[in-house]
PDB file of C-alpha atoms in Angstrom:
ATOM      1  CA  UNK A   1    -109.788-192.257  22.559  1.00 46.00           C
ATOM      2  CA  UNK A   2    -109.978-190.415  26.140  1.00 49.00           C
ATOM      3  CA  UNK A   3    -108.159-187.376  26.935  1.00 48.00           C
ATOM      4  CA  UNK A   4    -105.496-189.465  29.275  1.00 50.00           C
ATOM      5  CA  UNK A   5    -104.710-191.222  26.442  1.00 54.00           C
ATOM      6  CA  UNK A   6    -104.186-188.378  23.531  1.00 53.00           C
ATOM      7  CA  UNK A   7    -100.944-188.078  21.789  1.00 54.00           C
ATOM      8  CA  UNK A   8     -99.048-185.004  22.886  1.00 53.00           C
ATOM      9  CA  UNK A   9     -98.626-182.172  20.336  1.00 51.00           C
ATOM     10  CA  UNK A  10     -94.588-181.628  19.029  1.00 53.00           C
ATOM     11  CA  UNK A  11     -93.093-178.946  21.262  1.00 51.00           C
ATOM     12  CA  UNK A  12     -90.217-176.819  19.229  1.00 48.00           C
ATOM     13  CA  UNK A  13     -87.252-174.633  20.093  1.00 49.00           C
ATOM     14  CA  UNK A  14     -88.409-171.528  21.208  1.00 49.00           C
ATOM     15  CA  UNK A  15     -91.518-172.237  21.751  1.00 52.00           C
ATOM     16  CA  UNK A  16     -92.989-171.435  18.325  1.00 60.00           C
ATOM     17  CA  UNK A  17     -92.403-173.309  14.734  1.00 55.00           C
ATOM     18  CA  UNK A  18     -90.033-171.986  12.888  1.00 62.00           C
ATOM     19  CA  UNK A  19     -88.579-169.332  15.397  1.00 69.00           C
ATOM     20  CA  UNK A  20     -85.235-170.323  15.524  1.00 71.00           C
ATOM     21  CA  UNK A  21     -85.165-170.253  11.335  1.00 76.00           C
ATOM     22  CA  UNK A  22     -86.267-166.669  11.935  1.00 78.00           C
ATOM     23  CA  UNK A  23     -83.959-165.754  14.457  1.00 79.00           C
ATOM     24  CA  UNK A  24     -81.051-166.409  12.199  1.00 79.00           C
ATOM     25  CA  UNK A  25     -82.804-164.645   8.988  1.00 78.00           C
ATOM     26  CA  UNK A  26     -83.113-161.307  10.832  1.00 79.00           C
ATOM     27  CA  UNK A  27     -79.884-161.709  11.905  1.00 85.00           C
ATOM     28  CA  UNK A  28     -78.604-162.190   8.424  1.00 85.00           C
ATOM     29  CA  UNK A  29     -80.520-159.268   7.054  1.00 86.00           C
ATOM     30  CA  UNK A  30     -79.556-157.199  10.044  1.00 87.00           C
ATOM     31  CA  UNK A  31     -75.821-158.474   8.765  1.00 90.00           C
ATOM     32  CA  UNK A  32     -76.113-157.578   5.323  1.00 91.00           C
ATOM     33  CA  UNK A  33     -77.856-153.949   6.424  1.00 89.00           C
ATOM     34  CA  UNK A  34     -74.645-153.608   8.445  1.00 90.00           C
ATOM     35  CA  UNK A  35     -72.109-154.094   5.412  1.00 92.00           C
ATOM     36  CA  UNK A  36     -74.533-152.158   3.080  1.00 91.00           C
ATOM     37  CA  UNK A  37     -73.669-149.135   5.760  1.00 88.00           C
ATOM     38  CA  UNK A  38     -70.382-149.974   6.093  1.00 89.00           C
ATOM     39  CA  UNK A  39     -69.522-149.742   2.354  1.00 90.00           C
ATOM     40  CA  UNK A  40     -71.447-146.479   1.957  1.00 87.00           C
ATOM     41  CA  UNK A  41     -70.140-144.813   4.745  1.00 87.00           C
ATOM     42  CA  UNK A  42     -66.245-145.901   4.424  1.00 88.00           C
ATOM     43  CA  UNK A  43     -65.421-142.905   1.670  1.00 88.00           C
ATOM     44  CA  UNK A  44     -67.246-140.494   3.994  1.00 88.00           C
ATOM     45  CA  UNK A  45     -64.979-141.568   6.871  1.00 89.00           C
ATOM     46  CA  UNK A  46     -61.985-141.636   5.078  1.00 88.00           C
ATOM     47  CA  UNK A  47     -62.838-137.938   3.778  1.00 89.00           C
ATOM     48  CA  UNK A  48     -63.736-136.690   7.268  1.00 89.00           C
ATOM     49  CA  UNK A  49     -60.320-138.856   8.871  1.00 89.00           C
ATOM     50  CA  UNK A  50     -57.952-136.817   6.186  1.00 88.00           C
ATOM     51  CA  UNK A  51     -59.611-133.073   6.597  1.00 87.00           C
ATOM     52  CA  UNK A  52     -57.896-133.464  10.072  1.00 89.00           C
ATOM     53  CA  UNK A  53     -54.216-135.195   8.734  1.00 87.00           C
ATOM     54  CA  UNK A  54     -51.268-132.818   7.731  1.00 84.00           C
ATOM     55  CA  UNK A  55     -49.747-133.442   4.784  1.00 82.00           C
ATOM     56  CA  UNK A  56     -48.019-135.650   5.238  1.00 84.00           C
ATOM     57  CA  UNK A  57     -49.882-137.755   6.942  1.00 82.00           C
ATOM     58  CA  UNK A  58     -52.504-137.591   3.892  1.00 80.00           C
ATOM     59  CA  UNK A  59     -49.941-138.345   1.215  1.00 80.00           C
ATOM     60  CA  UNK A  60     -48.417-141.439   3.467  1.00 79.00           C
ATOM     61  CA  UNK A  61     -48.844-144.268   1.808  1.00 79.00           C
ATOM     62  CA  UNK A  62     -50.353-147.094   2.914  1.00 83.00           C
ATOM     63  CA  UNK A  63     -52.434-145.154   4.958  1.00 81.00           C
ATOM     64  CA  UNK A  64     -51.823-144.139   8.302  1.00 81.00           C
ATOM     65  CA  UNK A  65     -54.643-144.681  10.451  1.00 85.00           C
ATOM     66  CA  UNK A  66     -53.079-143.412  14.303  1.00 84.00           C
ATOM     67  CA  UNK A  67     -52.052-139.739  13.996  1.00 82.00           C
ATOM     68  CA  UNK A  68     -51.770-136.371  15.402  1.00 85.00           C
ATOM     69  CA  UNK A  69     -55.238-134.572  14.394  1.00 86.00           C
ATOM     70  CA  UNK A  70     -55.048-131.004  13.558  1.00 87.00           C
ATOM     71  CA  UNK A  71     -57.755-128.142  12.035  1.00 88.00           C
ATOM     72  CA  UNK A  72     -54.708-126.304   9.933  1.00 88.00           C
ATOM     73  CA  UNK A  73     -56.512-127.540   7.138  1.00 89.00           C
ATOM     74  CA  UNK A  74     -59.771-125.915   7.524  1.00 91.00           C
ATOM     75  CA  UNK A  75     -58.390-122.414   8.980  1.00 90.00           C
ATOM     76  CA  UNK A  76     -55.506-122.235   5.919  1.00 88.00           C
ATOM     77  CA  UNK A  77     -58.748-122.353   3.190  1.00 89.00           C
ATOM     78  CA  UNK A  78     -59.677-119.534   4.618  1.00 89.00           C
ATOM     79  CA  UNK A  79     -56.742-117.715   5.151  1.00 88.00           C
ATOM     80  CA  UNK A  80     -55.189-118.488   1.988  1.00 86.00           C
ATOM     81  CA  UNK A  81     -58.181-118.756  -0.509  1.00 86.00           C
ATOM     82  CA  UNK A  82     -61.162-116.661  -0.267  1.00 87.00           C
ATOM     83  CA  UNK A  83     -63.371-119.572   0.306  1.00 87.00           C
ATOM     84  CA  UNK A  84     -65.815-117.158   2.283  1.00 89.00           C
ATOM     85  CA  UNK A  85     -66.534-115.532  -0.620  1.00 90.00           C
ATOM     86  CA  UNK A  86     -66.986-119.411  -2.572  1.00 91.00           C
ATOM     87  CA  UNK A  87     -69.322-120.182   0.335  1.00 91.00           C
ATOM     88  CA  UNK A  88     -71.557-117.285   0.124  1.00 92.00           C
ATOM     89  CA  UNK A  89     -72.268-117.854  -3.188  1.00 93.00           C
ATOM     90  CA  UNK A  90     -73.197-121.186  -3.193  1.00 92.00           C
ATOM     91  CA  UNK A  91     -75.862-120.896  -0.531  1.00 93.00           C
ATOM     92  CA  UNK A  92     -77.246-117.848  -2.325  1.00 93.00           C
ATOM     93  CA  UNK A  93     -76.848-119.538  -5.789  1.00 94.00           C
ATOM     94  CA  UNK A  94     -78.596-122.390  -4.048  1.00 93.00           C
ATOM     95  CA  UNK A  95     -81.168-120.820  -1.988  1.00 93.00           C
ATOM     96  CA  UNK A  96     -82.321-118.400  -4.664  1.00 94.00           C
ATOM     97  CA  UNK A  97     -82.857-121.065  -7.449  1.00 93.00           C
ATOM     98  CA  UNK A  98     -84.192-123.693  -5.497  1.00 93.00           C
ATOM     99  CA  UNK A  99     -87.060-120.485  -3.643  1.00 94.00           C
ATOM    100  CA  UNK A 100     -87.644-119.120  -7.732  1.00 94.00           C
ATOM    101  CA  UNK A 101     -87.982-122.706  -9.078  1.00 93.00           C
ATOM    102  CA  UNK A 102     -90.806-123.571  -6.095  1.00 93.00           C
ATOM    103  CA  UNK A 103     -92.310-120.429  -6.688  1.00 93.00           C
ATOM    104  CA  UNK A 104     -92.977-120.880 -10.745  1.00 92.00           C
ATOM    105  CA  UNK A 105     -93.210-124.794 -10.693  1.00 91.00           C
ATOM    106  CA  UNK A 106     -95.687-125.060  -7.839  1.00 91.00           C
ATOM    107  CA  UNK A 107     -98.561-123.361  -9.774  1.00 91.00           C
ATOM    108  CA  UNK A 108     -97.120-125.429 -12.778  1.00 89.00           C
ATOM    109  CA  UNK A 109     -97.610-128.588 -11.492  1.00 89.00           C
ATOM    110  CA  UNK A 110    -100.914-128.265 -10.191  1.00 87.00           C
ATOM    111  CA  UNK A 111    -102.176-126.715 -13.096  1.00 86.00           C
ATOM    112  CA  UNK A 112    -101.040-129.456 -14.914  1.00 84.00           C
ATOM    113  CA  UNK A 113    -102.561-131.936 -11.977  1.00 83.00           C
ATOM    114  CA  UNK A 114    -106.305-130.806 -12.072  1.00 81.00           C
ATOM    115  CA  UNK A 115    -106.686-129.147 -15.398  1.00 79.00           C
ATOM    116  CA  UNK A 116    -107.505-131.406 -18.150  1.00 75.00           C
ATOM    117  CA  UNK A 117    -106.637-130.076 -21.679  1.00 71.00           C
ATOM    118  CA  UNK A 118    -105.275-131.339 -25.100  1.00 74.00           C
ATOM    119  CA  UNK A 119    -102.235-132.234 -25.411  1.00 68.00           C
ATOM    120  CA  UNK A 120    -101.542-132.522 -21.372  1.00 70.00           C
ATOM    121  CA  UNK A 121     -99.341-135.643 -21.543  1.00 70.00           C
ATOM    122  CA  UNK A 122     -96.867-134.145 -24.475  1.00 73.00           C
ATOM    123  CA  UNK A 123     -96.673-131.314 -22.342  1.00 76.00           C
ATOM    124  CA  UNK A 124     -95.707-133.728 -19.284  1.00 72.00           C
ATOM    125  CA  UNK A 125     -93.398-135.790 -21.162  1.00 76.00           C
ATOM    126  CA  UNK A 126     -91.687-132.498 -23.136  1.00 76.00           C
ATOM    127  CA  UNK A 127     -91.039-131.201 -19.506  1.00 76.00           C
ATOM    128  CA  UNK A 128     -89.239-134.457 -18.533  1.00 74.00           C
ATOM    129  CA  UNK A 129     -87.557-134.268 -21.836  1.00 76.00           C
ATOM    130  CA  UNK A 130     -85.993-131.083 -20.815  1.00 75.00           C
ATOM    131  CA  UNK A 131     -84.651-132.544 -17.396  1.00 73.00           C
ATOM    132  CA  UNK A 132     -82.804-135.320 -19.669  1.00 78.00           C
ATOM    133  CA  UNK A 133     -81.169-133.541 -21.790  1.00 78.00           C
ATOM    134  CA  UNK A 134     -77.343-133.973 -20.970  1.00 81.00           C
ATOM    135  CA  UNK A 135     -76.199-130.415 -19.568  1.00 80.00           C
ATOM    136  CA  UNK A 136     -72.633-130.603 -21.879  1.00 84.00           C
ATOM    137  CA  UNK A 137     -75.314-130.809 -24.757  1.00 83.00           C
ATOM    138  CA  UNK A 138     -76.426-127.368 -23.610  1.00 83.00           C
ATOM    139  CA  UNK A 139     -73.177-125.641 -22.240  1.00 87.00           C
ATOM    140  CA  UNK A 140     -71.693-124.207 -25.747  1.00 88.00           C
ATOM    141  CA  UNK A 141     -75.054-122.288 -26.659  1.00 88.00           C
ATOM    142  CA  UNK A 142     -75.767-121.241 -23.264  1.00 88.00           C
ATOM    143  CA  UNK A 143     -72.405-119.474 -22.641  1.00 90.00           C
ATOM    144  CA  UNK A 144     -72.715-117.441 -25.844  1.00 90.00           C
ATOM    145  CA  UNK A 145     -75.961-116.529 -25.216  1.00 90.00           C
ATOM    146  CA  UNK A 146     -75.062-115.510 -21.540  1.00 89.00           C
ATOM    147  CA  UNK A 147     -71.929-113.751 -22.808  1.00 90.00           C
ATOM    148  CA  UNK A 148     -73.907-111.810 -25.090  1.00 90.00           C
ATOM    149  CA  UNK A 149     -76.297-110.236 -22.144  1.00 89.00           C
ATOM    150  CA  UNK A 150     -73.297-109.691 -19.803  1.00 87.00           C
ATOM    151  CA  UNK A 151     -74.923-112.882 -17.627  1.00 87.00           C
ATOM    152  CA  UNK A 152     -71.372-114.651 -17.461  1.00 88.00           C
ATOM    153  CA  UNK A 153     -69.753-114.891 -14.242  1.00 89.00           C
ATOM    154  CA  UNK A 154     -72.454-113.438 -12.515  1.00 90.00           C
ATOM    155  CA  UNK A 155     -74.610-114.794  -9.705  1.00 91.00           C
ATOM    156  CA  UNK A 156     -77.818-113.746 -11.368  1.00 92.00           C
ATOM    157  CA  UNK A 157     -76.574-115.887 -14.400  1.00 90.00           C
ATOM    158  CA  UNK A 158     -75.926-119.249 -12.086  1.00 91.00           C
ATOM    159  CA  UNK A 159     -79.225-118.823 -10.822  1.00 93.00           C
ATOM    160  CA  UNK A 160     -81.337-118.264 -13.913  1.00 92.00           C
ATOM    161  CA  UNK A 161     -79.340-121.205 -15.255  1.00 91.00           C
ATOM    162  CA  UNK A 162     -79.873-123.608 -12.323  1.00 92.00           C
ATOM    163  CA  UNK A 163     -84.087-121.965 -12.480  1.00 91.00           C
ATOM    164  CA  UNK A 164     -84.085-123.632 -15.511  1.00 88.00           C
ATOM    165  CA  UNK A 165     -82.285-127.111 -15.084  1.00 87.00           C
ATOM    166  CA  UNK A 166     -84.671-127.325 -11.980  1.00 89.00           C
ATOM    167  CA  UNK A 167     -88.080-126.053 -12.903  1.00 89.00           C
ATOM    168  CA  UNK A 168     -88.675-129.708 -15.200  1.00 88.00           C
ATOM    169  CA  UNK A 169     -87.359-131.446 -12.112  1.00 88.00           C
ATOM    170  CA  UNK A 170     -89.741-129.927  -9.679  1.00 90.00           C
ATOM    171  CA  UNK A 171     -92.959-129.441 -11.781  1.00 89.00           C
ATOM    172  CA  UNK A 172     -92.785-133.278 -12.602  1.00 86.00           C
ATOM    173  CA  UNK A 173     -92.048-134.325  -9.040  1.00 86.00           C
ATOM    174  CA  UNK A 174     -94.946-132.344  -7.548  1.00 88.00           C
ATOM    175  CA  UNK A 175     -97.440-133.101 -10.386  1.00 86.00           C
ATOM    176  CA  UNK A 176     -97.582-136.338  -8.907  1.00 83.00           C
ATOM    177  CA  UNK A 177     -97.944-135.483  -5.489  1.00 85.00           C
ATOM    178  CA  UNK A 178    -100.803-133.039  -6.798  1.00 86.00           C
ATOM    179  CA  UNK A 179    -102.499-135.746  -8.609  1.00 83.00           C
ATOM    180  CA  UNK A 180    -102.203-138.477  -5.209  1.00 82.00           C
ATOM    181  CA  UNK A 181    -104.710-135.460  -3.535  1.00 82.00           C
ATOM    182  CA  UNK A 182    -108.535-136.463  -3.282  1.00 84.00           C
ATOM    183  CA  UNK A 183    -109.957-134.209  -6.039  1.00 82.00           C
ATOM    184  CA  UNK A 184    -113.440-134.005  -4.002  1.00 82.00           C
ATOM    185  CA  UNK A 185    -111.504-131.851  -0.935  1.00 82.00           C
ATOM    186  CA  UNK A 186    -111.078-128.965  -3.642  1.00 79.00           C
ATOM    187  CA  UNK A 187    -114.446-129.198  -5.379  1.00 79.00           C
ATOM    188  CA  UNK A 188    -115.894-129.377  -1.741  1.00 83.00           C
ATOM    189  CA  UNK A 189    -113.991-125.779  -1.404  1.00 81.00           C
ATOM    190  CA  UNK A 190    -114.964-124.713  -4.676  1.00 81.00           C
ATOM    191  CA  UNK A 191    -118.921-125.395  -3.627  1.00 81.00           C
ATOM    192  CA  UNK A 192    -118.621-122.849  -0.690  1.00 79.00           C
ATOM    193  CA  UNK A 193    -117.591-120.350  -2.958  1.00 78.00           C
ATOM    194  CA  UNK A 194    -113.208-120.629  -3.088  1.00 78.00           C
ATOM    195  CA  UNK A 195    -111.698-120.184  -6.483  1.00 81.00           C
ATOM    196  CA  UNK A 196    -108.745-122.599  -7.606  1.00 81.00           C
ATOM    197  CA  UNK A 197    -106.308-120.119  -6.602  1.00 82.00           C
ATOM    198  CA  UNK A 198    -107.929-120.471  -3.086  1.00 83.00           C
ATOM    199  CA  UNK A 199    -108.367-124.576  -3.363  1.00 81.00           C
ATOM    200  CA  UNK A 200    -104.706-124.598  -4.226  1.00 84.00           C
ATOM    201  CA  UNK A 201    -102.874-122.675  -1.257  1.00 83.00           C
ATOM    202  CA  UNK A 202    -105.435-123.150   1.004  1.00 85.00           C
ATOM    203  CA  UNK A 203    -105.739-127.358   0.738  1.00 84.00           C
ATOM    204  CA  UNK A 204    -103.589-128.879  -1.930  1.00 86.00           C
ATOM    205  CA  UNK A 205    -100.571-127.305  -1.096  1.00 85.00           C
ATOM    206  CA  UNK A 206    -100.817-127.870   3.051  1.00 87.00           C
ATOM    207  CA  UNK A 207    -101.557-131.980   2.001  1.00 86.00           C
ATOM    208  CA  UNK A 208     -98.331-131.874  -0.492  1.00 85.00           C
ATOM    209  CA  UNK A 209     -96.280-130.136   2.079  1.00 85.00           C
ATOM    210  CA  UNK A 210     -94.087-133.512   2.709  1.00 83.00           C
ATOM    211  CA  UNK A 211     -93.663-134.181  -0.749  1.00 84.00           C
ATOM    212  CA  UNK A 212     -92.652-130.277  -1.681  1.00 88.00           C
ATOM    213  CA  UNK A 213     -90.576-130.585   1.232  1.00 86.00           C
ATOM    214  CA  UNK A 214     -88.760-133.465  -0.144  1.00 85.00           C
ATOM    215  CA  UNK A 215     -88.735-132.075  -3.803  1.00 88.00           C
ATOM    216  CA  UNK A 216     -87.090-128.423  -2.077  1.00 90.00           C
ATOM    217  CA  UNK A 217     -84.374-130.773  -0.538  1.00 88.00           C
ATOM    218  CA  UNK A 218     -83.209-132.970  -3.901  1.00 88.00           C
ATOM    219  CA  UNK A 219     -83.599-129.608  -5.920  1.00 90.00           C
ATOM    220  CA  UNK A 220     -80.983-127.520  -3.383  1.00 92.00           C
ATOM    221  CA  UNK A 221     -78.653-130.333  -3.483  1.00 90.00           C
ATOM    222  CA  UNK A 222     -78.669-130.168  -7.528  1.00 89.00           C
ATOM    223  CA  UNK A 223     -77.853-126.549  -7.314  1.00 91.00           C
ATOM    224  CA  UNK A 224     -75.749-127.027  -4.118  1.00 92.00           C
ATOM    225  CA  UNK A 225     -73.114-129.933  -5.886  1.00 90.00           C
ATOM    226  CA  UNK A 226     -73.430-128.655  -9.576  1.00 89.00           C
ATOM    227  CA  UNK A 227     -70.134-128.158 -11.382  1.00 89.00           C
ATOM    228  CA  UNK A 228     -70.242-127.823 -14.921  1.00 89.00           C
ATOM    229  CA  UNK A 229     -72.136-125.053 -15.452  1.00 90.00           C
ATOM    230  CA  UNK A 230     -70.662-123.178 -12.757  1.00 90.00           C
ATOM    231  CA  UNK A 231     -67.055-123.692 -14.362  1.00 89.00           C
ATOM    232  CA  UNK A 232     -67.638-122.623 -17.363  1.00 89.00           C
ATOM    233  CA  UNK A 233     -69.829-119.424 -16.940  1.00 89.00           C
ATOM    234  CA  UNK A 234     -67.830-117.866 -13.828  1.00 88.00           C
ATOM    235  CA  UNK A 235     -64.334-117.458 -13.381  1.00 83.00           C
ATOM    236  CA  UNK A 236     -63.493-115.197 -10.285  1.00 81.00           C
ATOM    237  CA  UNK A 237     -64.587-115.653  -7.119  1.00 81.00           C
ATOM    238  CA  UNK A 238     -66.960-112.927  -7.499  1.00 85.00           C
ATOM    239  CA  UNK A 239     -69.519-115.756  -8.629  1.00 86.00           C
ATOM    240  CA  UNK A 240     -67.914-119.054  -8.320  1.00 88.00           C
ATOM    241  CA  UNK A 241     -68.958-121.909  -6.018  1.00 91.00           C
ATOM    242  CA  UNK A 242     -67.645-124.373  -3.938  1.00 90.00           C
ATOM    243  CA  UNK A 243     -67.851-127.140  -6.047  1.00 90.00           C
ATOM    244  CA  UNK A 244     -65.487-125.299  -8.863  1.00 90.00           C
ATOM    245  CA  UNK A 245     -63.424-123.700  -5.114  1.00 87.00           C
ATOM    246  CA  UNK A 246     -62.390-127.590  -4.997  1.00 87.00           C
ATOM    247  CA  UNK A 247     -60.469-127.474  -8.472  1.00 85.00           C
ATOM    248  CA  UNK A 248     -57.743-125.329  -6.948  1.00 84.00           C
ATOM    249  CA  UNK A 249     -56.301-127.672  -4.755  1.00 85.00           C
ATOM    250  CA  UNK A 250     -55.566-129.917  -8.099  1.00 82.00           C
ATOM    251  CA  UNK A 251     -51.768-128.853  -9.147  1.00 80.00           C
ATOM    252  CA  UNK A 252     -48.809-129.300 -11.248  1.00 76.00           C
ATOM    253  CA  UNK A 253     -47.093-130.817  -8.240  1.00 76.00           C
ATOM    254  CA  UNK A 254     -50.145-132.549  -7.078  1.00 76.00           C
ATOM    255  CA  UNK A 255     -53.233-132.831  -5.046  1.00 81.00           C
ATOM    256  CA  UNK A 256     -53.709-131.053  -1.630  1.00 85.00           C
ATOM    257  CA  UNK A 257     -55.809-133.749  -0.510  1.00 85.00           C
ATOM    258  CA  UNK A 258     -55.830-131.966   3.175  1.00 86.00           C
ATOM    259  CA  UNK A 259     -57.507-128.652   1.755  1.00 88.00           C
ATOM    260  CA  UNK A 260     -59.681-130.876  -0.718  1.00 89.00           C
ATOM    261  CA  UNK A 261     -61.255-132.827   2.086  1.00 90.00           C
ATOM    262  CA  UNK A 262     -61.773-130.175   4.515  1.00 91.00           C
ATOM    263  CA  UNK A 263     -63.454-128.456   2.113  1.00 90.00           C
ATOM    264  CA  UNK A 264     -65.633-131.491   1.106  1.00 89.00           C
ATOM    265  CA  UNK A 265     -66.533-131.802   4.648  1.00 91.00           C
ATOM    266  CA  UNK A 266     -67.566-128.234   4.440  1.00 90.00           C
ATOM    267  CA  UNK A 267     -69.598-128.757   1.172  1.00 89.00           C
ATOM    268  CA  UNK A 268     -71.545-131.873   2.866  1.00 89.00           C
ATOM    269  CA  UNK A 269     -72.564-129.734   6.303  1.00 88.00           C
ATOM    270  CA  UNK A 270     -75.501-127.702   4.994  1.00 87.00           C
ATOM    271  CA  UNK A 271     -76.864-130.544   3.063  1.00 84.00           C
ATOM    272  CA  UNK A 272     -76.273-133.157   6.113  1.00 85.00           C
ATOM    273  CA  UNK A 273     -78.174-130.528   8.225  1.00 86.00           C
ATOM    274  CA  UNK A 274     -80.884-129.492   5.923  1.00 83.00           C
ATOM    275  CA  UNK A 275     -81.986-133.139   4.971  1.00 78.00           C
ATOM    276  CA  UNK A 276     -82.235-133.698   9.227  1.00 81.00           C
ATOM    277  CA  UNK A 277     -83.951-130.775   9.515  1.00 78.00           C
ATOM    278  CA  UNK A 278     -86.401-131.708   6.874  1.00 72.00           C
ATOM    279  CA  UNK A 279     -86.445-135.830   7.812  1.00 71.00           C
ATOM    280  CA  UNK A 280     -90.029-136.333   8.576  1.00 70.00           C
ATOM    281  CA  UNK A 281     -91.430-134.553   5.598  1.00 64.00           C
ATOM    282  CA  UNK A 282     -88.286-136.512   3.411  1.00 64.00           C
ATOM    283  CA  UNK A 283     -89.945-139.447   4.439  1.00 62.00           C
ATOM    284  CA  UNK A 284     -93.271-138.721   4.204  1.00 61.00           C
ATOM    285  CA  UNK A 285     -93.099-136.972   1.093  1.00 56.00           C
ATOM    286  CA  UNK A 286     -90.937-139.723  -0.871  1.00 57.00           C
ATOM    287  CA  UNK A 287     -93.478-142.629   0.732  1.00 59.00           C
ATOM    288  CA  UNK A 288     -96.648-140.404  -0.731  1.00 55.00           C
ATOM    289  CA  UNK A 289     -98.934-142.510  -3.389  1.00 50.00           C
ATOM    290  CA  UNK A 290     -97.145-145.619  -1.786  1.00 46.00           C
ATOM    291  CA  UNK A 291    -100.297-146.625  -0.280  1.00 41.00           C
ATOM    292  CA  UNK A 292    -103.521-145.976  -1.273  1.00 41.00           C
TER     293      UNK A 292
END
């Protein structure tokens, strides 16, 4: 058959099989993405639209979506509570535990990463065994035993207490990240005369930063949003945190959903910022040993 004779070949829509059927299915996806978002982000929109309503406005029911905005609500927590004093220990609470729990677990987990000895996987899996164990399982025992050393409603006491809730967390986390390292890039250092001390801070640490980075974040928010320990080993302001602050605004006469949601708003901030902050070592450190 000669070439002025040869059957066409079947043109399509778009110029390409199949395009148009793809067209539609990212537009689904990009559809369904768009609800996803929209039903996670509706309770953090309603908390952020009723921080700024008075009162009334808050308590109107149905809803009342056009209204007067006002900031009474986050000036009268401080004026009338001393939520300065609820802030500051939170981020010192939080900041100290989180900085302790790096400092002990780090060595930990790499310990655990490159040193092969009996019994290493019990000792793994007891560690992880620790993280689950339910924290009202603990409370009772825990408040006599802090009562008895004078640790109750103390900040010292929150943080030892959130050290320990957080060191299983952090030394299982990074033992993974430890182990996803090339063991040949510390023996090469060992060769020209480093120790492990050396191998450790010098190259495993630097290639783990993402995923300690990431591990930091999750471990801060723990100690940032935890409740029941803090309620039931402080009870003045001179050690309690935000999270127990919130309780106050539950009454006889009801909820002062106003105050409650400013201070929400308030709560979320540092962790909002922290985790943008921190975004491309989140990512990189939560995608590490994804791909090999």
């Amino acid at each position: 058959m000669s070439a002025a004779t040869a059957t066409p070949a079947p043109t399509y829509a778009g110029g390409r099989p199949g395009a148009g059927r793809r067209a539609l299915g990212g537009i689904v996806r990009n559809l369904l993405v768009l609800l996803v978002l929209i039903a996670f982000m509706f309770p953090i929109f309603m908390i952020l639209m009723t921080s700024f309503k008075s009162r009334a406005d808050a308590l109107a029911v149905p809803p009342v979506w056009i209204f007067s905005p006002t900031v009474s609500n986050y000036t009268d927590v401080f004026k009338l509570y001393p939520f300065a004093a609820y802030l500051r220990n939170s981020v010192l609470v939080a900041t100290l535990s989180t900085l302790l729990a790096l400092i002990i677990g780090i060595p930990a987990a790499y310990a655990l990463a490159r040193f092969r000895f009996r019994g290493v996987n019990h000792v793994q899996f007891w560690i992880l065994s620790v993280r689950m164990t339910p924290a009202i399982a603990a409370i009772i025992p825990l408040f006599i035993l802090f009562r008895r050393f004078g640790l109750t409603n103390s900040i010292i006491g929150l943080v030892l207490i959130y050290l320990t809730t957080s060191l299983p967390f952090i030394v299982w986390m990074l033992t993974r990240f430890f182990e996803d390292i090339p063991r040949e890039l510390e023996e090469a250092s060992l060769v020209e005369g480093s120790t492990w001390f050396g191998a450790m801070t010098k190259i495993a640490i630097p290639l783990a930063r993402p995923g300690i980075a990431a591990t930091a974040i999750f471990t801060f928010i723990f100690s940032w949003n935890e409740f029941l320990f803090a309620l039931i080993l402080t009870s003045t302001e001179k050690a309690q945190t935000m999270p127990v602050a919130v309780t106050l605004f539950i009454r006889e006469t009801g909820i002062e959903w106003g105050y409650m949601t400013a201070v929400a708003v308030i709560m979320m901030i540092p962790t909002a910022l922290l985790t943008l902050l921190a975004q491309r070592h989140l990512v990189q450190g939560l995608t590490m040993g994804a791909l090999k």
